[in-house]
Amino acid sequence: MKTALIHDWLAGGNAGAEKVLFELLATLPGSPIYTMVYQPEDFRGTPLEGADVRPGLVQRLPRGVQNYRTYLPLMPYAVEQFDLTEYDLIVSSSHAVAKGVLVGAGQLHLSYVHSPIRYAWDLYQQYLREANLTSGVKATLAKMILHYIRLWDSSTANRVDVFLANSEYVAQRIWRTYRRPARVLYPPVEVSRFDPARPREDFYLTMSRLVPYKKIDLIAETFSRLGKPLVVIGGGPDWEKVKALAGPNVQLLGRQPDEVVADHMARCRAFVFAADEDFGIVPVEAQAAGAPVIAYGKGGTLETVIPNRTGVFFGQQNVESLARAVRLFEEQAGAFDPRVSRQNAERFRPERFRQEFGAIVDVAYRARQAGEDPERAVLNLPLGVQVEPA
């Protein structure tokens, strides 16, 4: 079985989607990886170093690697230029255009969807507001482009044989957007690199790319008002905004290596997470380090944080709601057992991801070979069942 992997782009950092790609490559070793752009220096020391990565049309455009997002209107065309006719199995890892690759009738296409294109669907109005594109000629052009992308994105759902979603939350959005069912396969989390047994210290922690929807500005403002110590790890376009809201009790460390992140997670009093996230790997990492989580009660965190056992939720993305959650956490701080948090995080180990994904591939391929529906076969596969390789 000849296999190929498709990923939207490989530039700008190593985040949760890329960690999924590493595990897909580990399960299907030697598969070439097709992508819009590839910046090798961002992936030194990762499984992509030395892998067969094949960037596409956008890589060859002026400043394509540095400014690849500006070429979004061209990406539907660009992803359709990959020639995948020699492969039996195609696995796309998609939060933008990867699922739209062209496939033949005899090929099997599994698409692991991190999210339908958020800035074209769920975050459409928010994206336009934050980009100051609510009126004028530029706004009209942006709306027309996103309208075209929605039409293209909807049409490409028929190119996928089996949808895999990274959470129940995303599976619901796949159904709403494409009217297709999706099998949930939670992303892999490297829980083994965190130590849950270290003593807790008197500071709160948050970590993320500093982009608007992550709401790090909200966390900084809340803790500045509360006067409680907060450490912020991460960099991005919202740096100055967060810095302006940060009081003397808020420490901004910028981007930090993995060992510094793990050290802070092992020592923090609690981890704070305010994003409406599709899954949210970082709150799981915090639990792997034994840290309770104070999280916005929407999206993937509802599937990864156990209320009043591994964390507490707040209901609205505003200062008052988050502040109430912090006070509630402090009232019951002694109720959170690091061992329970670690046990909860163990559900997302990479070994579990590889086993489940391998079983899904086997079942889908067998169904296709037998002339049966691979989607139905995958949806009917019980969780945790090991299937002998074909």
XYZ file of C-alpha atoms in Angstrom, residues 10-326:
317
model
C 4.977 23.613 7.554
C 6.162 27.063 8.578
C 5.789 29.377 11.538
C 6.358 26.892 14.337
C 5.679 23.435 15.692
C 2.157 23.345 17.148
C -0.495 20.711 17.828
C -1.289 20.001 14.175
C 2.377 19.321 13.465
C 2.595 16.922 16.425
C -0.282 14.975 14.898
C 1.627 14.912 11.610
C 4.686 13.454 13.400
C 2.550 10.572 14.700
C 0.938 9.999 11.304
C 4.443 9.733 9.858
C 5.456 7.316 12.646
C 2.450 5.117 11.811
C 3.052 5.333 8.035
C 6.867 5.604 7.898
C 8.508 6.667 4.663
C 5.406 8.419 3.334
C 6.144 11.615 1.386
C 4.595 14.762 2.876
C 2.993 17.229 0.481
C 2.474 20.768 1.792
C 1.962 24.366 0.653
C 5.292 25.592 2.054
C 8.127 24.085 4.082
C 10.599 25.942 6.289
C 13.137 23.288 7.389
C 14.761 25.396 10.128
C 11.491 25.348 12.074
C 11.656 21.556 12.327
C 15.234 20.790 13.262
C 15.379 17.952 15.769
C 11.856 16.770 14.887
C 10.692 13.710 12.897
C 10.457 15.947 9.811
C 14.222 16.455 9.715
C 15.335 14.177 6.876
C 11.756 13.303 5.861
C 10.576 13.441 2.242
C 8.773 16.804 2.324
C 7.466 18.114 -1.001
C 6.365 21.769 -0.959
C 4.026 23.031 -3.650
C 3.252 26.057 -5.753
C 3.120 28.625 -2.921
C 6.749 27.875 -2.002
C 7.834 29.184 -5.421
C 5.908 32.449 -5.242
C 7.608 35.710 -4.130
C 8.225 35.484 -0.361
C 5.933 32.482 -0.342
C 7.488 30.890 2.737
C 7.563 34.096 4.779
C 4.138 35.424 3.743
C 2.295 32.234 2.849
C -0.938 33.359 4.538
C -1.291 36.217 2.042
C -1.627 33.582 -0.685
C -4.720 32.023 0.913
C -6.909 32.858 -2.128
C -4.542 30.781 -4.298
C -4.322 27.790 -1.971
C -7.427 25.938 -3.239
C -5.865 25.977 -6.699
C -2.393 25.171 -5.344
C -3.456 22.090 -3.357
C -5.165 20.667 -6.444
C -1.853 20.724 -8.351
C -0.329 17.858 -6.357
C -0.152 14.714 -8.477
C -1.115 11.863 -6.128
C -2.151 9.305 -8.724
C 0.504 6.751 -7.685
C -0.789 6.326 -4.105
C -3.279 3.841 -2.683
C -3.854 5.718 0.592
C -3.874 9.481 1.076
C -4.037 10.940 4.594
C -4.616 14.682 4.904
C -3.976 16.641 8.087
C -6.171 19.670 7.558
C -7.236 22.899 9.224
C -7.337 24.846 5.941
C -7.021 23.344 2.449
C -5.235 19.974 2.735
C -8.447 17.953 2.607
C -9.146 19.402 -0.864
C -6.510 17.375 -2.736
C -7.708 15.645 -5.878
C -8.087 11.870 -5.550
C -9.105 9.130 -7.935
C -11.948 6.623 -7.680
C -9.627 3.790 -6.666
C -7.800 5.720 -3.938
C -8.661 5.878 -0.235
C -8.614 9.347 1.367
C -8.691 9.710 5.161
C -8.813 13.319 6.377
C -7.812 14.172 9.945
C -9.540 17.513 10.455
C -8.239 19.789 13.196
C -10.991 22.234 12.267
C -12.994 23.332 9.252
C -11.423 26.615 8.054
C -12.221 28.750 11.099
C -11.735 32.207 9.575
C -14.097 31.262 6.729
C -16.743 29.620 8.935
C -16.984 29.935 12.754
C -14.647 32.919 13.156
C -15.700 34.745 9.987
C -17.207 37.833 11.652
C -14.534 37.923 14.371
C -11.778 37.724 11.755
C -13.249 40.631 9.794
C -13.587 42.773 12.943
C -10.058 42.094 14.180
C -8.614 42.781 10.714
C -10.649 46.014 10.521
C -12.420 44.700 7.415
C -16.020 45.561 8.222
C -16.543 48.237 5.538
C -14.918 49.658 2.432
C -13.407 48.199 -0.731
C -10.873 45.970 1.063
C -13.614 44.552 3.277
C -15.793 43.746 0.262
C -12.877 41.994 -1.452
C -12.054 39.986 1.698
C -15.689 38.902 2.055
C -15.813 37.814 -1.586
C -12.625 35.763 -1.183
C -13.909 34.058 1.969
C -17.241 33.373 0.247
C -15.370 31.646 -2.576
C -13.303 29.642 -0.058
C -16.480 28.475 1.713
C -17.959 27.276 -1.578
C -14.747 25.454 -2.495
C -14.359 23.996 1.010
C -17.921 22.621 0.994
C -17.476 21.055 -2.438
C -14.266 19.243 -1.445
C -15.993 17.259 1.325
C -16.920 14.731 -1.380
C -13.217 14.070 -1.988
C -12.874 12.508 1.492
C -13.791 8.879 2.179
C -13.446 9.035 5.976
C -13.375 12.093 8.227
C -11.457 11.908 11.491
C -11.982 14.712 14.040
C -9.677 15.738 16.869
C -12.622 16.126 19.298
C -16.381 15.699 19.587
C -16.572 19.487 19.295
C -14.907 19.412 15.872
C -16.984 16.381 14.814
C -20.099 18.476 15.436
C -18.652 21.309 13.347
C -17.735 18.892 10.538
C -21.349 17.716 10.484
C -22.677 21.271 10.466
C -20.246 22.394 7.739
C -20.073 19.324 5.457
C -23.003 17.154 6.600
C -20.626 14.231 7.059
C -20.088 12.109 10.183
C -16.595 11.967 11.664
C -14.809 9.454 13.869
C -13.177 11.147 16.876
C -9.472 10.407 17.287
C -7.960 12.554 20.029
C -4.538 14.055 19.239
C -1.361 12.638 20.792
C 0.100 14.375 23.849
C 3.623 13.662 25.095
C 2.636 13.240 28.724
C 5.854 11.418 29.639
C 7.975 14.588 29.499
C 6.102 16.153 32.450
C 6.675 15.545 36.171
C 3.490 15.617 38.298
C 5.261 15.010 41.616
C 7.011 18.354 42.193
C 5.772 20.813 44.848
C 3.418 23.566 43.703
C 4.544 27.184 43.949
C 2.597 30.426 44.285
C 2.183 31.497 40.659
C -0.304 30.866 37.880
C 0.767 29.990 34.346
C -0.580 30.474 30.842
C 1.109 29.547 27.580
C 0.091 30.124 23.986
C 0.790 31.929 20.754
C -0.216 35.526 21.422
C -2.998 35.783 18.847
C -6.454 37.302 19.438
C -8.593 34.176 19.792
C -6.291 32.714 22.482
C -7.404 35.560 24.818
C -4.070 35.950 26.603
C -4.887 39.664 26.926
C -7.963 38.693 28.961
C -5.873 36.520 31.284
C -3.237 39.247 31.755
C -5.868 41.895 32.498
C -7.710 39.655 34.971
C -4.615 38.745 36.960
C -3.407 42.344 36.920
C -6.682 43.356 38.564
C -6.523 40.465 41.033
C -2.884 41.207 41.857
C -2.014 37.523 41.712
C 1.309 36.312 40.228
C 1.046 35.144 36.613
C 3.695 33.866 34.198
C 2.975 34.153 30.457
C 4.955 31.993 28.008
C 4.610 32.608 24.284
C 5.088 35.190 21.585
C 3.090 36.575 18.708
C 1.329 39.595 17.230
C -0.556 40.404 20.464
C 2.664 40.854 22.465
C 2.385 44.639 22.836
C -1.315 44.416 23.672
C -0.678 41.863 26.413
C 2.314 43.831 27.704
C 0.199 46.997 28.003
C -2.364 45.138 30.135
C 0.192 43.364 32.336
C 0.699 44.740 35.833
C 3.889 44.260 37.903
C 2.585 40.866 39.057
C 2.492 39.544 35.446
C 5.764 38.218 34.006
C 6.074 37.832 30.213
C 8.786 35.320 29.259
C 8.209 35.167 25.488
C 8.795 31.924 23.625
C 10.659 29.313 25.672
C 12.146 25.854 24.981
C 10.252 22.720 25.957
C 12.284 22.145 29.120
C 11.387 25.592 30.479
C 7.712 24.997 29.691
C 7.752 21.625 31.447
C 9.491 23.134 34.476
C 6.891 25.891 34.869
C 3.987 23.483 34.407
C 5.420 21.220 37.107
C 5.629 24.103 39.594
C 2.644 26.388 38.857
C -0.318 26.640 41.195
C -2.694 26.235 38.238
C -2.723 26.610 34.474
C -5.100 29.187 32.952
C -6.687 28.689 29.520
C -9.195 31.141 28.012
C -9.517 30.071 24.351
C -12.447 28.450 22.588
C -10.192 25.715 21.243
C -10.934 22.786 18.954
C -9.094 20.393 21.271
C -6.386 22.193 23.239
C -3.217 20.169 23.777
C -1.704 22.564 26.339
C -4.353 21.987 29.060
C -3.709 18.252 28.726
C 0.036 18.862 29.076
C -0.647 20.894 32.221
C -2.647 18.006 33.694
C 0.192 15.639 32.766
C 2.390 17.856 34.974
C -0.151 17.553 37.794
C -1.415 21.130 37.457
C -5.112 21.957 37.890
C -6.622 23.874 34.958
C -8.809 26.982 35.059
C -10.423 26.882 31.614
C -13.074 28.527 29.485
C -15.969 26.076 29.496
C -16.433 25.678 25.767
C -14.823 23.624 23.018
C -12.331 20.840 23.453
C -11.533 21.538 27.115
C -14.966 20.156 28.035
C -13.626 16.793 26.833
C -10.203 16.977 28.492
C -10.745 18.684 31.877
C -12.860 17.026 34.589
C -14.747 19.737 36.521
C -13.901 19.939 40.236
C -11.415 17.055 39.881
C -8.752 18.285 37.467
C -9.925 21.872 37.071
C -12.694 24.477 37.085
C -14.506 26.212 34.226
C -15.619 29.784 33.670
C -18.593 30.542 31.473
C -17.764 33.780 29.663
C -14.638 35.278 28.116
C -14.526 38.340 30.336
C -12.648 39.556 33.395
C -15.497 39.049 35.870
C -16.143 35.428 34.869
C -12.474 34.450 34.936
C -11.918 36.232 38.257
C -14.817 34.282 39.808
C -13.280 31.026 38.573
C -9.893 31.916 40.115
